[in-house]
Amino acid sequence: MHIVKLSMAAAALTAIAAPAFSAELTVWDWKSGDPAAASYIQAAKEKFEAENPGDTVNFVMQPHDQYYTILGTALASGKGPDVFLLHGGAQTRARIPALVDLSAHSENLVGTADFEGEDGKLYALPITIQGFVVYYNKELYADAGLDPESPPQTWDELVAVCEAIKEKGDVPCFAMGNKEGFGAEFLLSSLAASMLTDEQQQAFADGTLKWSSPEISAILQTWVDEGEMGWYNKGANSQAKFMDEYEQFMRSDAANVIGLISDVAHWKQFDEFLGADNLGVFIHPAPEMAFDKLRMPVSGGIGYGVNKDSEHPELAEKLATTLADPEPIAVFVNDAGVVPASTVVDTSSLSSPSVIEILGYLNDQSAPTAHSSVTAEELAEWHRQSQLLLNGDTTVEEAASRMDDVQAKAHGG
């Protein structure tokens, strides 16, 4: 009996001393190889692994231009990563069937609407706020006889600026990369922010405002007009937006560029190449206005979702919350200059004149990003139609008609 008791005690001690079951979680993204994001990724990894001894995280960076194709194939096979990075809007909504409900972790987060399903549940935790503005090179403005401290505030003023830069003849007015259709995607949202009312933005998202409507056709026509007025560099449909277009701007080979407000291709990156005092920013003017002031398109930027088919769903959910935690996000703000989705992250370290201007726009001049409100099918077709329009291979009427068909089918018509 004594021997039995000793054996039982030994067994119990062995059970206590044995290491807990450990897991290696995999995260897919397109950022973990980016030097600007490295310190944030490392901070999140260290925090998670310290709070979950024995468990580890492996970040796998996928090519950005093939990311959703690769991700879709993996998810369709019931495999894929435990946690994956997503853009807000259409890209998140298209993958909701594969995602875990993360609504319980929404406290102190803004920009969540772009990561919600029709059921109102939150399917990815946003880590940044994203939006589009026009950045400009003050030295190139001065060279063209323009006042570098007075960027265009109206459509007519923007036309005048581009005419002056064209006449100078050194650089195109705008750097443009539309190889993947992203250039047209950014312009769609930049114009819709000021040209569509809140009700029209919602109707466009719902599929009841057609692409052939006068309001959306006017945006398509502006895309064509800017190309025909010679505002873009030659070969815009062959140039990648990330990062060829932005490298063109940072080399001072273009006067303006539609850039992001956070994370990448944004004020911090441009400050480092052009100098903070040589960089200016303004909201893209529109030929028709729905408001008395220009609006900046803003949405939840990027966020992390959890794969429903993860072998470790609870641990994967913990990892997603760690990636959105204010502590590692503060590192992302300081080192990469992101605008955080968490309202409790301190942004007082952001001192660039451009980001101060952008933060001011957020107070009362923000609007939804139209491109992230439409379906993934519409977005893919808009990428294709925008290239045909820029090449002159189709008309606005033909493109809008094709977009109507895709929109109707995507909404069950």
C-alpha positions as semicolon CSV with decimal commas, in nm:
position;residue;x (nm);y (nm);z (nm)
1;M;0,000;0,000;0,000
2;H;0,286;0,229;0,092
3;I;0,451;0,149;-0,243
4;V;0,127;0,228;-0,425
5;K;0,099;0,565;-0,248
6;L;0,460;0,649;-0,340
7;S;0,396;0,552;-0,701
8;M;0,085;0,768;-0,715
9;A;0,275;1,062;-0,564
10;A;0,558;1,015;-0,811
11;A;0,308;1,004;-1,096
12;A;0,146;1,324;-0,972
13;L;0,483;1,498;-0,945
14;T;0,571;1,378;-1,293
15;A;0,242;1,520;-1,423
16;I;0,310;1,855;-1,257
17;A;0,669;1,871;-1,377
18;A;0,592;1,772;-1,735
19;P;0,595;2,067;-1,978
20;A;0,255;2,189;-2,089
21;F;0,145;2,115;-2,444
22;S;0,304;2,380;-2,660
23;A;0,197;2,509;-2,996
24;E;0,352;2,701;-3,281
25;L;0,108;2,947;-3,429
26;T;0,149;3,076;-3,782
27;V;0,064;3,428;-3,891
28;W;0,037;3,524;-4,259
29;D;0,082;3,880;-4,372
30;W;0,256;4,094;-4,631
31;K;0,443;4,307;-4,375
32;S;0,665;4,100;-4,148
33;G;0,961;4,139;-4,387
34;D;0,918;4,516;-4,397
35;P;1,195;4,682;-4,191
36;A;0,950;4,953;-4,081
37;A;0,725;4,691;-3,919
38;A;1,003;4,474;-3,774
39;S;1,011;4,628;-3,425
40;Y;0,630;4,603;-3,392
41;I;0,628;4,241;-3,506
42;Q;0,908;4,157;-3,262
43;A;0,736;4,339;-2,974
44;A;0,409;4,152;-3,035
45;K;0,589;3,818;-3,066
46;E;0,785;3,870;-2,744
47;K;0,475;3,981;-2,553
48;F;0,270;3,682;-2,667
49;E;0,543;3,427;-2,603
50;A;0,614;3,576;-2,257
51;E;0,246;3,555;-2,164
52;N;0,211;3,204;-2,309
53;P;0,527;3,013;-2,208
54;G;0,615;2,731;-2,444
55;D;0,401;2,862;-2,729
56;T;0,571;3,028;-3,024
57;V;0,472;3,243;-3,321
58;N;0,599;3,211;-3,676
59;F;0,533;3,505;-3,910
60;V;0,521;3,418;-4,279
61;M;0,525;3,704;-4,528
62;Q;0,342;3,640;-4,855
63;P;0,380;3,851;-5,172
64;H;0,138;4,143;-5,151
65;D;0,017;4,121;-5,511
66;Q;-0,076;3,751;-5,472
67;Y;-0,173;3,756;-5,106
68;Y;-0,548;3,705;-5,131
69;T;-0,514;3,441;-5,402
70;I;-0,273;3,239;-5,189
71;L;-0,480;3,296;-4,875
72;G;-0,804;3,199;-5,049
73;T;-0,656;2,873;-5,175
74;A;-0,530;2,784;-4,827
75;L;-0,859;2,867;-4,654
76;A;-1,062;2,676;-4,912
77;S;-0,862;2,363;-4,833
78;G;-0,937;2,395;-4,463
79;K;-0,576;2,478;-4,388
80;G;-0,399;2,809;-4,386
81;P;-0,250;3,011;-4,102
82;D;-0,392;3,042;-3,751
83;V;-0,404;3,422;-3,776
84;F;-0,387;3,637;-4,087
85;L;-0,364;4,003;-4,176
86;L;-0,648;4,162;-4,373
87;H;-0,738;4,491;-4,531
88;G;-1,064;4,634;-4,402
89;G;-1,377;4,640;-4,618
90;A;-1,430;4,406;-4,911
91;Q;-1,126;4,188;-4,843
92;T;-1,240;4,116;-4,487
93;R;-1,608;4,072;-4,575
94;A;-1,522;3,823;-4,850
95;R;-1,353;3,599;-4,591
96;I;-1,598;3,621;-4,301
97;P;-1,707;3,253;-4,339
98;A;-1,349;3,157;-4,251
99;L;-1,316;3,394;-3,954
100;V;-1,381;3,375;-3,580
101;D;-1,607;3,635;-3,414
102;L;-1,377;3,876;-3,223
103;S;-1,648;4,118;-3,104
104;A;-1,551;4,064;-2,740
105;H;-1,222;4,247;-2,804
106;S;-1,356;4,568;-2,963
107;E;-1,310;4,797;-2,663
108;N;-1,111;5,117;-2,738
109;L;-1,089;5,039;-3,109
110;V;-1,207;5,267;-3,391
111;G;-1,237;5,181;-3,759
112;T;-1,414;4,857;-3,667
113;A;-1,697;4,898;-3,920
114;D;-1,465;4,790;-4,202
115;F;-1,405;4,460;-4,027
116;E;-1,767;4,379;-3,941
117;G;-2,011;4,146;-4,112
118;E;-2,374;4,214;-4,193
119;D;-2,454;4,056;-3,855
120;G;-2,270;4,343;-3,685
121;K;-2,003;4,113;-3,544
122;L;-1,634;4,203;-3,557
123;Y;-1,423;3,954;-3,754
124;A;-1,080;4,116;-3,741
125;L;-0,913;4,351;-3,494
126;P;-0,795;4,671;-3,667
127;I;-0,447;4,791;-3,577
128;T;-0,433;5,106;-3,792
129;I;-0,653;5,378;-3,934
130;Q;-0,602;5,425;-4,304
131;G;-0,691;5,690;-4,556
132;F;-0,574;5,875;-4,865
133;V;-0,435;6,225;-4,915
134;V;-0,227;6,391;-5,183
135;Y;0,136;6,450;-5,089
136;Y;0,332;6,707;-5,288
137;N;0,693;6,811;-5,336
138;K;0,726;7,178;-5,237
139;E;1,054;7,226;-5,426
140;L;0,895;7,107;-5,751
141;Y;0,599;7,339;-5,692
142;A;0,837;7,633;-5,648
143;D;1,031;7,534;-5,962
144;A;0,704;7,550;-6,156
145;G;0,629;7,900;-6,026
146;L;0,370;7,781;-5,775
147;D;0,337;7,887;-5,411
148;P;0,454;7,578;-5,220
149;E;0,267;7,689;-4,911
150;S;-0,069;7,714;-5,092
151;P;-0,166;7,370;-5,223
152;P;-0,483;7,341;-5,436
153;Q;-0,812;7,342;-5,249
154;T;-1,051;7,328;-5,547
155;W;-1,069;7,133;-5,872
156;D;-0,989;7,444;-6,078
157;E;-0,684;7,511;-5,862
158;L;-0,565;7,152;-5,908
159;V;-0,606;7,183;-6,285
160;A;-0,400;7,504;-6,274
161;V;-0,127;7,335;-6,067
162;C;-0,099;7,044;-6,311
163;E;-0,093;7,280;-6,609
164;A;0,197;7,473;-6,451
165;I;0,390;7,154;-6,379
166;K;0,324;7,023;-6,731
167;E;0,445;7,353;-6,878
168;K;0,765;7,330;-6,673
169;G;0,804;6,988;-6,834
170;D;1,042;6,823;-6,588
171;V;0,812;6,575;-6,414
172;P;0,451;6,452;-6,442
173;C;0,196;6,616;-6,217
174;F;0,111;6,283;-6,048
175;A;0,310;5,963;-6,000
176;M;0,074;5,685;-6,101
177;G;0,102;5,306;-6,077
178;N;-0,203;5,115;-6,195
179;K;-0,049;4,779;-6,282
180;E;-0,279;4,605;-6,032
181;G;-0,556;4,866;-6,055
182;F;-0,465;5,015;-5,718
183;G;-0,411;5,362;-5,864
184;A;-0,772;5,376;-5,982
185;E;-0,886;5,224;-5,652
186;F;-0,726;5,510;-5,457
187;L;-0,869;5,774;-5,691
188;L;-1,219;5,624;-5,666
189;S;-1,220;5,669;-5,289
190;S;-1,044;6,006;-5,300
191;L;-1,311;6,153;-5,528
192;A;-1,612;5,972;-5,378
193;A;-1,528;6,115;-5,035
194;S;-1,614;6,467;-5,155
195;M;-1,854;6,386;-5,442
196;L;-2,095;6,147;-5,266
197;T;-2,322;6,225;-4,973
198;D;-2,326;5,989;-4,677
199;E;-2,651;5,840;-4,810
200;Q;-2,499;5,786;-5,155
201;Q;-2,192;5,622;-5,003
202;Q;-2,421;5,379;-4,820
203;A;-2,631;5,315;-5,133
204;F;-2,312;5,244;-5,331
205;A;-2,203;4,998;-5,063
206;D;-2,548;4,835;-5,063
207;G;-2,544;4,804;-5,443
208;T;-2,846;5,028;-5,496
209;L;-2,644;5,320;-5,638
210;K;-2,526;5,184;-5,972
211;W;-2,191;5,242;-6,132
212;S;-2,380;5,388;-6,429
213;S;-2,551;5,646;-6,206
214;P;-2,457;6,008;-6,279
215;E;-2,271;6,027;-5,946
216;I;-2,041;5,728;-6,001
217;S;-2,006;5,787;-6,376
218;A;-1,872;6,134;-6,293
219;I;-1,593;5,970;-6,090
220;L;-1,509;5,731;-6,374
221;Q;-1,505;6,025;-6,615
222;T;-1,263;6,214;-6,388
223;W;-1,027;5,915;-6,397
224;V;-1,035;5,934;-6,777
225;D;-1,001;6,313;-6,780
226;E;-0,694;6,314;-6,557
227;G;-0,529;6,064;-6,791
228;E;-0,623;6,256;-7,103
229;M;-0,498;6,584;-6,952
230;G;-0,155;6,420;-6,922
231;W;-0,133;6,431;-6,545
232;Y;0,019;6,082;-6,508
233;N;0,353;5,935;-6,608
234;K;0,371;5,726;-6,924
235;G;0,315;5,354;-6,872
236;A;0,098;5,403;-6,564
237;N;-0,078;5,071;-6,633
238;S;0,259;4,894;-6,631
239;Q;0,394;5,050;-6,313
240;A;0,328;4,889;-5,973
241;K;0,182;5,120;-5,714
242;F;0,376;4,948;-5,435
243;M;0,643;5,065;-5,443
244;D;0,744;5,182;-5,793
245;E;0,494;5,470;-5,793
246;Y;0,608;5,586;-5,450
247;E;0,975;5,548;-5,531
248;Q;0,913;5,773;-5,831
249;F;0,770;6,037;-5,597
250;M;1,048;5,995;-5,343
251;R;1,310;6,043;-5,620
252;S;1,141;6,380;-5,694
253;D;1,035;6,243;-6,034
254;A;0,672;6,352;-5,983
255;A;0,516;6,654;-5,814
256;N;0,222;6,480;-5,643
257;V;0,111;6,135;-5,537
258;I;-0,200;5,993;-5,375
259;G;-0,055;5,826;-5,067
260;L;-0,166;5,663;-4,746
261;I;-0,189;5,830;-4,406
262;S;-0,055;5,535;-4,214
263;D;0,177;5,239;-4,221
264;V;0,344;5,258;-4,566
265;A;0,370;5,501;-4,858
266;H;0,289;5,774;-4,612
267;W;0,417;6,096;-4,455
268;K;0,692;5,935;-4,244
269;Q;0,847;5,754;-4,538
270;F;0,824;6,066;-4,758
271;D;0,966;6,288;-4,480
272;E;1,275;6,070;-4,468
273;F;1,340;6,099;-4,844
274;L;1,224;6,451;-4,925
275;G;1,261;6,624;-4,589
276;A;0,971;6,709;-4,362
277;D;0,986;7,078;-4,459
278;N;0,977;6,991;-4,832
279;L;0,669;6,770;-4,804
280;G;0,317;6,911;-4,824
281;V;-0,024;6,748;-4,804
282;F;-0,378;6,825;-4,919
283;I;-0,707;6,646;-4,976
284;H;-0,768;6,557;-5,342
285;P;-1,005;6,820;-5,487
286;A;-1,312;6,702;-5,679
287;P;-1,483;6,850;-5,986
288;E;-1,824;6,825;-5,815
289;M;-1,881;6,868;-5,443
290;A;-2,142;6,715;-5,212
291;F;-2,015;6,921;-4,917
292;D;-1,880;7,270;-4,856
293;K;-1,541;7,128;-4,754
294;L;-1,327;6,853;-4,904
295;R;-1,343;6,516;-4,732
296;M;-1,059;6,271;-4,670
297;P;-1,146;5,903;-4,723
298;V;-1,075;5,712;-4,402
299;S;-1,137;5,358;-4,285
300;G;-1,001;5,090;-4,062
301;G;-0,667;5,015;-4,221
302;I;-0,542;4,663;-4,159
303;G;-0,632;4,410;-3,894
304;Y;-0,583;4,054;-3,779
305;G;-0,843;3,778;-3,808
306;V;-0,846;3,426;-3,666
307;N;-0,892;3,120;-3,886
308;K;-1,198;2,913;-3,784
309;D;-1,005;2,601;-3,884
310;S;-0,708;2,678;-3,660
311;E;-0,605;2,379;-3,448
312;H;-0,558;2,623;-3,159
313;P;-0,852;2,866;-3,182
314;E;-0,835;3,002;-2,827
315;L;-0,460;3,057;-2,847
316;A;-0,496;3,213;-3,192
317;E;-0,755;3,455;-3,049
318;K;-0,509;3,551;-2,775
319;L;-0,246;3,615;-3,042
320;A;-0,481;3,841;-3,241
321;T;-0,554;4,047;-2,929
322;T;-0,181;4,075;-2,858
323;L;-0,116;4,199;-3,211
324;A;-0,380;4,471;-3,152
325;D;-0,263;4,548;-2,797
326;P;-0,166;4,913;-2,722
327;E;0,182;4,812;-2,604
328;P;0,319;4,672;-2,934
329;I;0,104;4,916;-3,132
330;A;0,282;5,205;-2,956
331;V;0,607;5,066;-3,101
332;F;0,442;5,064;-3,446
333;V;0,338;5,430;-3,402
334;N;0,682;5,546;-3,293
335;D;0,889;5,347;-3,542
336;A;0,667;5,330;-3,850
337;G;0,443;5,634;-3,802
338;V;0,111;5,452;-3,822
339;V;-0,212;5,614;-3,709
340;P;-0,341;5,359;-3,456
341;A;-0,692;5,214;-3,436
342;S;-0,661;5,191;-3,059
343;T;-0,773;5,511;-2,888
344;V;-0,554;5,449;-2,584
345;V;-0,222;5,457;-2,773
346;D;-0,023;5,777;-2,717
347;T;0,033;5,965;-3,048
348;S;0,206;6,269;-2,897
349;S;0,537;6,157;-3,051
350;L;0,404;6,233;-3,402
351;S;0,545;6,577;-3,485
352;S;0,577;6,592;-3,866
353;P;0,395;6,894;-4,018
354;S;0,221;6,659;-4,261
355;V;0,082;6,421;-4,001
356;I;-0,033;6,712;-3,785
357;E;-0,228;6,837;-4,088
358;I;-0,370;6,487;-4,145
359;L;-0,475;6,447;-3,782
360;G;-0,659;6,779;-3,821
361;Y;-0,851;6,642;-4,120
362;L;-0,966;6,352;-3,903
363;N;-1,155;6,592;-3,677
364;D;-1,426;6,702;-3,921
365;Q;-1,330;6,617;-4,281
366;S;-1,341;6,239;-4,299
367;A;-1,563;6,016;-4,512
368;P;-1,583;5,642;-4,589
369;T;-1,342;5,483;-4,836
370;A;-1,575;5,387;-5,120
371;H;-1,351;5,118;-5,264
372;S;-1,351;4,924;-4,938
373;S;-1,732;4,934;-4,922
374;V;-1,797;4,761;-5,254
375;T;-1,775;4,386;-5,303
376;A;-1,449;4,208;-5,382
377;E;-1,596;4,116;-5,723
378;E;-1,662;4,482;-5,806
379;L;-1,318;4,583;-5,688
380;A;-1,147;4,322;-5,906
381;E;-1,350;4,429;-6,210
382;W;-1,284;4,798;-6,140
383;H;-0,912;4,722;-6,147
384;R;-0,954;4,576;-6,498
385;Q;-1,193;4,840;-6,630
386;S;-0,973;5,122;-6,501
387;Q;-0,685;4,993;-6,712
388;L;-0,905;4,973;-7,021
389;L;-1,029;5,327;-6,957
390;L;-0,677;5,462;-6,913
391;N;-0,569;5,294;-7,237
392;G;-0,872;5,428;-7,421
393;D;-0,987;5,073;-7,495
394;T;-1,339;5,129;-7,358
395;T;-1,572;5,415;-7,279
396;V;-1,710;5,532;-6,946
397;E;-2,055;5,411;-7,053
398;E;-1,927;5,064;-7,147
399;A;-1,718;5,033;-6,831
400;A;-2,006;5,147;-6,609
401;S;-2,242;4,900;-6,777
402;R;-2,000;4,614;-6,714
403;M;-1,958;4,728;-6,352
404;D;-2,339;4,733;-6,313
405;D;-2,354;4,367;-6,418
406;V;-2,085;4,267;-6,169
407;Q;-2,246;4,476;-5,894
408;A;-2,588;4,320;-5,952
409;K;-2,451;3,965;-5,951
410;A;-2,242;4,031;-5,639
411;H;-2,553;4,152;-5,457
412;G;-2,758;3,851;-5,563
413;G;-2,925;4,005;-5,866
